[in-house]
């Protein structure tokens, strides 16, 4: 058993996938010799060669577009987009080509492509380096969208995403890359890719979260104990498809829910969860489903990001509001 | 204006002179031509057509049949049987010449007008209609014919083709001009302006991918003329990306065959990409939805009619190869048969069912989608038996 960071967990997961399947290729900008700007692919090119760890030209549509061709040829490309805000030059290829190829071909063609995107704020970066565009992908039929929230999940989820025959947009919480946890690689993964995880059992309300907000929500749950509240925390892990049974079970138990994400408030994942819970758990609810989220502004200059991002206080405020009903 | 910067000569700041001449026409720029519009064979120092007259008869047959398929599809659209059709009229030589230059293991990535290339790859013409009739989005299996599905987003497929070629390279399927594999990507002059096409050029070049970029410059991107896409002949762009470009008479099936064959050999042997610009003309509308009389002169059309790709082969076969009328009559009869089959087949293409299409969104369907599928199926079933 070794202590491993989230970033190293993904690295180890990529390495395991590449060892298990020679068709897995990793591609992106700066991922070879440099090992990626976050060093997530460090050492892979040295061990697997330039044909499998492909340093690409600086062109995102090219990364995804050529990945489509490699997938059609039988490869399983894992593409790294350097930062969330840089994915948009490739958006056409992702939503019009990657997402629709299986449908368009009536099931004859598959796109086992993984698109890794470091996402979210909190690292003091400049514009386009701190965004949470997960809804824009979750709204697209044909894509699956996941976000890892801890190192052990990172290790297993990246391997599960690569093994998936459906295309997966894989969001990595960049400000949690250095968070560490014990990883025992010999213990099989506890959950499949598209299951949510109750990371903290509670009775009074449920905090739904994913990616960087998992840690924040766990801290909020600890802090709430002082107020005599016992919060459940559910790491969604998968945004498309949502693991609705786990969500509903938790709401039926705690009868109150707050969805927490960095993505903008309106029409974010929280909106869908609130709607689903209302449809399915209406008579179980003691309060409306509330959202604590980023604002409906562009991501601000980094000196303001502490105010923009949901933090402990804003999550606790959300809990207060949901408990007041 | 140009202040001196230490270490940099002032002339570095001098502007590069932009070309002031209008874009060149075919008459001004050399292209590879092996059969003149009058049906005379020509020699070229670098390219030669090395097949016999039987092969040329085959090309004539191919071109005549695909023109007939195209005509029939246009008629079907006019009669309301197809929602839209993208005609290849005038581009038969570019498509048949290049399509017949491919080996069985080569892979084709078309746009949405490559009906002639589809024919060469053995795709049933009836299958091309599904997309335009609206019953599917491409029903052929690309793996059966090495002919990928049609791509509607302009130029997107050039990247797919480049990635596929990178796969061929990684599979060590190249290295031999005859036995190796290569990929060919089709696109138009309008697509040459797209970022994806330029990115494809860069990826193909830096990875030395086994690919031929086959641009059918038909002069028009819907209503936008070629001078809205480029100020230099398109094939010259290849030089800027680091690989050869060649312009071929796109209405000359012998030349398009010879040039494509050489470019594909080059790719298969591992020498990297080539851009082929087939200089041709879209005789019809972009699709059945637009009206070319609004944006181009009828004199242009008359001018290009004299360069017809089929007529020149017929002239050659009649005069030089002394092929009798029996052959042409047989081809026409075959065209009639195919057209009749296409018409009948189109009318009997089954209407799709929405419930079936839920199945193809994911390999592993989600619970939410399965629920929607069941709910819709139940809803649809509730109308069964009702009078229409």
Short mmCIF file of C-alpha atoms in Angstrom, two decimals, chain B residues 55-369:
data_model
loop_
_atom_site.label_atom_id
_atom_site.label_comp_id
_atom_site.label_asym_id
_atom_site.label_seq_id
_atom_site.Cartn_x
_atom_site.Cartn_y
_atom_site.Cartn_z
CA UNK B 55 -9.42 0.09 -68.62
CA UNK B 56 -10.44 3.35 -70.26
CA UNK B 57 -13.66 1.69 -71.37
CA UNK B 58 -14.13 0.71 -67.73
CA UNK B 59 -13.69 4.33 -66.66
CA UNK B 60 -16.20 5.43 -69.27
CA UNK B 61 -18.66 2.91 -67.92
CA UNK B 62 -18.05 4.00 -64.31
CA UNK B 63 -18.50 7.66 -65.11
CA UNK B 64 -21.61 7.13 -67.18
CA UNK B 65 -23.23 4.99 -64.51
CA UNK B 66 -22.49 7.37 -61.65
CA UNK B 67 -23.76 10.30 -63.70
CA UNK B 68 -26.95 8.36 -64.23
CA UNK B 69 -27.20 7.51 -60.55
CA UNK B 70 -26.73 11.20 -59.81
CA UNK B 71 -29.35 12.26 -62.36
CA UNK B 72 -31.83 9.79 -60.98
CA UNK B 73 -31.22 10.95 -57.42
CA UNK B 74 -31.74 14.57 -58.47
CA UNK B 75 -35.02 13.56 -60.10
CA UNK B 76 -36.07 11.71 -56.96
CA UNK B 77 -35.44 14.85 -54.96
CA UNK B 78 -37.50 16.93 -57.36
CA UNK B 79 -40.33 14.47 -56.93
CA UNK B 80 -40.16 14.78 -53.16
CA UNK B 81 -38.61 11.39 -52.49
CA UNK B 82 -35.35 12.81 -51.16
CA UNK B 83 -35.13 15.76 -48.80
CA UNK B 84 -32.00 16.99 -50.52
CA UNK B 85 -29.31 15.74 -52.88
CA UNK B 86 -25.71 16.85 -53.42
CA UNK B 87 -24.99 16.34 -57.10
CA UNK B 88 -21.61 15.25 -58.43
CA UNK B 89 -22.39 16.37 -61.98
CA UNK B 90 -19.16 17.42 -63.65
CA UNK B 91 -16.91 15.76 -61.07
CA UNK B 92 -17.12 12.21 -62.40
CA UNK B 93 -13.53 12.09 -63.64
CA UNK B 94 -12.07 13.40 -60.41
CA UNK B 95 -13.95 10.75 -58.44
CA UNK B 96 -13.61 7.75 -60.74
CA UNK B 97 -9.99 8.45 -61.61
CA UNK B 98 -8.97 8.79 -57.97
CA UNK B 99 -11.28 6.05 -56.77
CA UNK B 100 -9.94 3.49 -59.25
CA UNK B 101 -6.38 4.31 -58.19
CA UNK B 102 -6.97 2.84 -54.73
CA UNK B 103 -5.94 -0.61 -53.53
CA UNK B 104 -8.25 -2.87 -51.61
CA UNK B 105 -6.62 -2.06 -48.26
CA UNK B 106 -6.62 1.72 -48.71
CA UNK B 107 -9.14 3.70 -46.67
CA UNK B 108 -11.40 6.47 -47.95
CA UNK B 109 -12.81 9.39 -45.95
CA UNK B 110 -15.38 11.20 -48.09
CA UNK B 111 -17.35 14.36 -47.65
CA UNK B 112 -21.01 14.08 -48.77
CA UNK B 113 -20.64 14.30 -52.56
CA UNK B 114 -18.36 11.36 -53.23
CA UNK B 115 -20.94 9.13 -54.89
CA UNK B 116 -18.43 8.18 -57.58
CA UNK B 117 -15.80 7.15 -55.09
CA UNK B 118 -18.45 5.18 -53.21
CA UNK B 119 -19.20 3.41 -56.49
CA UNK B 120 -15.53 2.50 -56.92
CA UNK B 121 -15.45 1.13 -53.37
CA UNK B 122 -18.47 -1.06 -54.03
CA UNK B 123 -21.00 0.78 -51.87
CA UNK B 124 -24.53 0.06 -53.12
CA UNK B 125 -25.78 3.38 -54.61
CA UNK B 126 -29.11 2.77 -52.93
CA UNK B 127 -27.37 3.09 -49.57
CA UNK B 128 -26.27 6.61 -50.47
CA UNK B 129 -29.89 7.68 -50.66
CA UNK B 130 -30.78 6.91 -47.05
CA UNK B 131 -29.04 9.96 -45.65
CA UNK B 132 -30.70 12.24 -48.20
CA UNK B 133 -34.10 10.64 -47.82
CA UNK B 134 -33.81 10.90 -44.07
CA UNK B 135 -34.17 7.27 -43.11
CA UNK B 136 -30.64 6.97 -41.72
CA UNK B 137 -27.35 8.82 -41.45
CA UNK B 138 -25.32 6.38 -43.52
CA UNK B 139 -26.29 2.73 -43.56
CA UNK B 140 -23.24 1.13 -45.11
CA UNK B 141 -20.57 -0.46 -42.97
CA UNK B 142 -17.33 1.45 -43.57
CA UNK B 143 -15.36 -1.65 -42.71
CA UNK B 144 -16.92 -3.63 -45.57
CA UNK B 145 -15.97 -1.14 -48.26
CA UNK B 146 -13.13 0.83 -46.67
CA UNK B 147 -15.33 3.83 -47.31
CA UNK B 148 -16.17 5.89 -44.26
CA UNK B 149 -19.59 7.42 -43.71
CA UNK B 150 -20.36 10.74 -45.36
CA UNK B 151 -19.35 13.73 -43.24
CA UNK B 152 -21.51 16.84 -43.37
CA UNK B 153 -19.38 19.19 -41.26
CA UNK B 154 -17.01 20.66 -43.80
CA UNK B 155 -13.49 19.32 -43.52
CA UNK B 156 -13.96 17.41 -40.25
CA UNK B 157 -13.18 14.13 -41.97
CA UNK B 158 -9.71 15.24 -43.05
CA UNK B 159 -8.63 14.95 -39.41
CA UNK B 160 -10.29 11.56 -39.07
CA UNK B 161 -8.43 10.45 -42.17
CA UNK B 162 -5.15 11.74 -40.79
CA UNK B 163 -5.70 9.91 -37.51
CA UNK B 164 -6.60 6.74 -39.38
CA UNK B 165 -3.41 7.08 -41.44
CA UNK B 166 -1.45 7.53 -38.21
CA UNK B 167 -3.01 4.24 -37.14
CA UNK B 168 -1.88 2.55 -40.36
CA UNK B 169 1.57 3.90 -39.64
CA UNK B 170 1.52 2.56 -36.07
CA UNK B 171 0.32 -0.79 -37.37
CA UNK B 172 3.39 -0.90 -39.63
CA UNK B 173 1.08 -1.25 -42.60
CA UNK B 174 3.23 1.01 -44.75
CA UNK B 175 6.63 0.62 -46.39
CA UNK B 176 5.65 -0.95 -49.70
CA UNK B 177 4.17 1.05 -52.58
CA UNK B 178 1.91 -1.84 -53.66
CA UNK B 179 1.33 -3.95 -50.55
CA UNK B 180 1.20 -1.12 -48.04
CA UNK B 181 -1.88 0.79 -46.92
CA UNK B 182 -2.72 4.45 -47.19
CA UNK B 183 -5.67 6.77 -46.63
CA UNK B 184 -7.31 9.28 -48.92
CA UNK B 185 -9.37 12.23 -47.67
CA UNK B 186 -11.78 14.01 -49.98
CA UNK B 187 -12.81 17.61 -49.48
CA UNK B 188 -13.67 20.68 -51.48
CA UNK B 189 -12.27 24.11 -52.15
CA UNK B 190 -14.54 25.62 -49.49
CA UNK B 191 -13.22 23.17 -46.91
CA UNK B 192 -9.69 24.33 -47.61
CA UNK B 193 -10.55 27.44 -45.60
CA UNK B 194 -11.52 25.43 -42.54
CA UNK B 195 -9.25 25.16 -39.55
CA UNK B 196 -9.64 21.39 -39.43
CA UNK B 197 -8.23 20.98 -42.93
CA UNK B 198 -5.24 23.09 -42.07
CA UNK B 199 -4.75 21.18 -38.83
CA UNK B 200 -4.98 17.94 -40.78
CA UNK B 201 -2.22 19.17 -43.08
CA UNK B 202 -0.05 19.96 -40.08
CA UNK B 203 -0.65 16.65 -38.30
CA UNK B 204 -0.13 14.67 -41.50
CA UNK B 205 3.05 16.54 -42.24
CA UNK B 206 4.72 16.40 -38.85
CA UNK B 207 3.83 12.74 -38.36
CA UNK B 208 4.59 11.88 -42.00
CA UNK B 209 1.25 10.08 -42.19
CA UNK B 210 0.40 7.92 -45.22
CA UNK B 211 -2.36 10.09 -46.59
CA UNK B 212 -3.45 11.78 -49.79
CA UNK B 213 -5.54 14.93 -49.46
CA UNK B 214 -7.74 14.99 -52.53
CA UNK B 215 -9.29 18.41 -52.98
CA UNK B 216 -11.95 18.65 -55.63
CA UNK B 217 -11.76 22.30 -56.47
CA UNK B 218 -15.13 22.67 -58.14
CA UNK B 219 -14.86 26.46 -57.98
CA UNK B 220 -17.85 27.01 -55.74
CA UNK B 221 -18.63 26.62 -52.03
CA UNK B 222 -22.39 26.98 -52.35
CA UNK B 223 -22.39 30.56 -53.69
CA UNK B 224 -18.89 31.57 -52.62
CA UNK B 225 -16.42 31.47 -55.49
CA UNK B 226 -12.88 30.17 -55.22
CA UNK B 227 -11.51 33.69 -54.88
CA UNK B 228 -13.30 33.87 -51.53
CA UNK B 229 -11.24 30.90 -50.35
CA UNK B 230 -7.76 31.60 -51.63
CA UNK B 231 -5.46 34.02 -53.35
CA UNK B 232 -3.12 31.32 -54.57
CA UNK B 233 -3.78 28.05 -56.38
CA UNK B 234 -4.78 25.58 -53.68
CA UNK B 235 -2.18 22.93 -54.50
CA UNK B 236 0.53 25.48 -53.74
CA UNK B 237 -0.56 25.56 -50.11
CA UNK B 238 0.97 22.11 -49.59
CA UNK B 239 4.46 23.58 -49.88
CA UNK B 240 3.79 25.72 -46.83
CA UNK B 241 2.95 22.61 -44.84
CA UNK B 242 5.99 20.72 -46.05
CA UNK B 243 4.68 18.19 -48.53
CA UNK B 244 4.12 18.12 -52.28
CA UNK B 245 1.06 19.47 -53.98
CA UNK B 246 -0.02 18.85 -57.53
CA UNK B 247 -2.81 20.22 -59.65
CA UNK B 248 -4.47 17.83 -62.02
CA UNK B 249 -7.13 18.38 -64.66
CA UNK B 250 -10.05 17.16 -62.62
CA UNK B 251 -12.11 16.52 -65.73
CA UNK B 252 -9.49 14.14 -67.11
CA UNK B 253 -10.01 10.66 -65.71
CA UNK B 254 -6.67 9.40 -67.03
CA UNK B 255 -4.76 12.18 -65.30
CA UNK B 256 -6.65 11.96 -62.01
CA UNK B 257 -5.98 8.22 -62.03
CA UNK B 258 -2.26 8.63 -62.74
CA UNK B 259 -1.71 11.44 -60.25
CA UNK B 260 -3.68 9.75 -57.45
CA UNK B 261 -1.97 6.43 -58.07
CA UNK B 262 1.44 8.04 -57.72
CA UNK B 263 0.44 9.97 -54.59
CA UNK B 264 -1.03 6.83 -52.99
CA UNK B 265 2.12 4.86 -53.79
CA UNK B 266 4.15 7.58 -52.19
CA UNK B 267 2.00 7.38 -49.06
CA UNK B 268 2.04 3.58 -48.93
CA UNK B 269 5.81 3.41 -49.21
CA UNK B 270 6.12 5.75 -46.23
CA UNK B 271 7.07 8.99 -47.96
CA UNK B 272 4.23 10.96 -46.42
CA UNK B 273 1.30 13.07 -47.53
CA UNK B 274 0.46 14.66 -50.87
CA UNK B 275 -2.15 17.26 -51.70
CA UNK B 276 -3.88 16.67 -55.01
CA UNK B 277 -5.99 19.51 -56.30
CA UNK B 278 -8.39 18.24 -58.92
CA UNK B 279 -9.33 21.31 -60.90
CA UNK B 280 -12.92 20.80 -61.93
CA UNK B 281 -16.33 22.40 -61.94
CA UNK B 282 -19.59 21.74 -60.18
CA UNK B 283 -22.01 21.73 -63.11
CA UNK B 284 -25.09 21.65 -60.94
CA UNK B 285 -26.14 23.35 -57.75
CA UNK B 286 -24.32 22.81 -54.45
CA UNK B 287 -27.35 20.83 -53.43
CA UNK B 288 -30.87 20.72 -54.73
CA UNK B 289 -31.65 23.55 -52.30
CA UNK B 290 -29.71 26.33 -54.00
CA UNK B 291 -30.10 28.11 -57.32
CA UNK B 292 -26.79 28.69 -59.12
CA UNK B 293 -28.34 31.16 -61.56
CA UNK B 294 -28.37 33.64 -58.68
CA UNK B 295 -24.61 33.62 -58.24
CA UNK B 296 -22.85 32.57 -61.41
CA UNK B 297 -22.82 33.31 -65.09
CA UNK B 298 -24.28 30.97 -67.64
CA UNK B 299 -21.19 31.60 -69.83
CA UNK B 300 -19.10 29.83 -67.21
CA UNK B 301 -21.30 26.81 -67.43
CA UNK B 302 -21.11 26.79 -71.21
CA UNK B 303 -17.34 27.12 -71.01
CA UNK B 304 -17.07 24.11 -68.71
CA UNK B 305 -19.50 22.00 -70.71
CA UNK B 306 -16.83 21.89 -73.39
CA UNK B 307 -14.53 20.20 -70.87
CA UNK B 308 -17.01 17.45 -69.99
CA UNK B 309 -15.20 14.52 -68.40
CA UNK B 310 -17.29 11.84 -70.09
CA UNK B 311 -17.50 13.30 -73.57
CA UNK B 312 -13.75 13.46 -73.95
CA UNK B 313 -13.35 9.78 -73.08
CA UNK B 314 -16.11 8.89 -75.49
CA UNK B 315 -14.36 10.92 -78.20
CA UNK B 316 -11.11 9.09 -77.51
CA UNK B 317 -12.72 5.68 -77.49
CA UNK B 318 -14.63 6.36 -80.69
CA UNK B 319 -11.90 7.98 -82.71
CA UNK B 320 -8.64 6.54 -81.44
CA UNK B 321 -9.61 3.23 -79.90
CA UNK B 322 -12.30 2.64 -82.54
CA UNK B 323 -14.83 1.39 -80.04
CA UNK B 324 -18.16 0.73 -81.73
CA UNK B 325 -21.57 2.02 -80.74
CA UNK B 326 -22.53 -1.36 -79.31
CA UNK B 327 -20.35 -0.67 -76.26
CA UNK B 328 -21.93 2.71 -75.60
CA UNK B 329 -25.40 1.27 -76.06
CA UNK B 330 -24.62 -1.48 -73.56
CA UNK B 331 -23.44 1.03 -70.98
CA UNK B 332 -26.55 3.13 -71.50
CA UNK B 333 -28.73 0.07 -71.05
CA UNK B 334 -26.90 -0.79 -67.85
CA UNK B 335 -27.44 2.77 -66.64
CA UNK B 336 -31.15 2.42 -67.32
CA UNK B 337 -31.26 -0.75 -65.27
CA UNK B 338 -29.41 0.82 -62.36
CA UNK B 339 -31.60 3.92 -62.44
CA UNK B 340 -34.74 1.80 -62.36
CA UNK B 341 -33.41 -0.22 -59.45
CA UNK B 342 -32.45 2.96 -57.61
CA UNK B 343 -35.91 4.44 -58.09
CA UNK B 344 -37.69 1.33 -56.98
CA UNK B 345 -35.30 0.82 -54.09
CA UNK B 346 -35.66 4.40 -52.90
CA UNK B 347 -39.42 4.17 -52.76
CA UNK B 348 -39.24 0.99 -50.75
CA UNK B 349 -36.65 2.10 -48.19
CA UNK B 350 -38.36 1.36 -44.91
CA UNK B 351 -39.24 4.27 -42.67
CA UNK B 352 -37.17 4.14 -39.52
CA UNK B 353 -38.59 3.85 -36.04
CA UNK B 354 -37.52 6.29 -33.36
CA UNK B 355 -37.65 3.58 -30.74
CA UNK B 356 -34.93 1.66 -32.61
CA UNK B 357 -32.67 4.66 -32.78
CA UNK B 358 -32.47 4.91 -28.99
CA UNK B 359 -30.38 1.75 -29.18
CA UNK B 360 -27.52 3.39 -31.05
CA UNK B 361 -26.70 6.37 -28.86
CA UNK B 362 -24.40 4.39 -26.59
CA UNK B 363 -22.70 1.03 -26.69
CA UNK B 364 -23.76 0.67 -23.07
CA UNK B 365 -27.11 2.39 -22.85
CA UNK B 366 -27.84 4.50 -19.81
CA UNK B 367 -30.73 3.75 -17.47
CA UNK B 368 -32.24 7.17 -18.19
CA UNK B 369 -32.22 6.62 -21.93
#
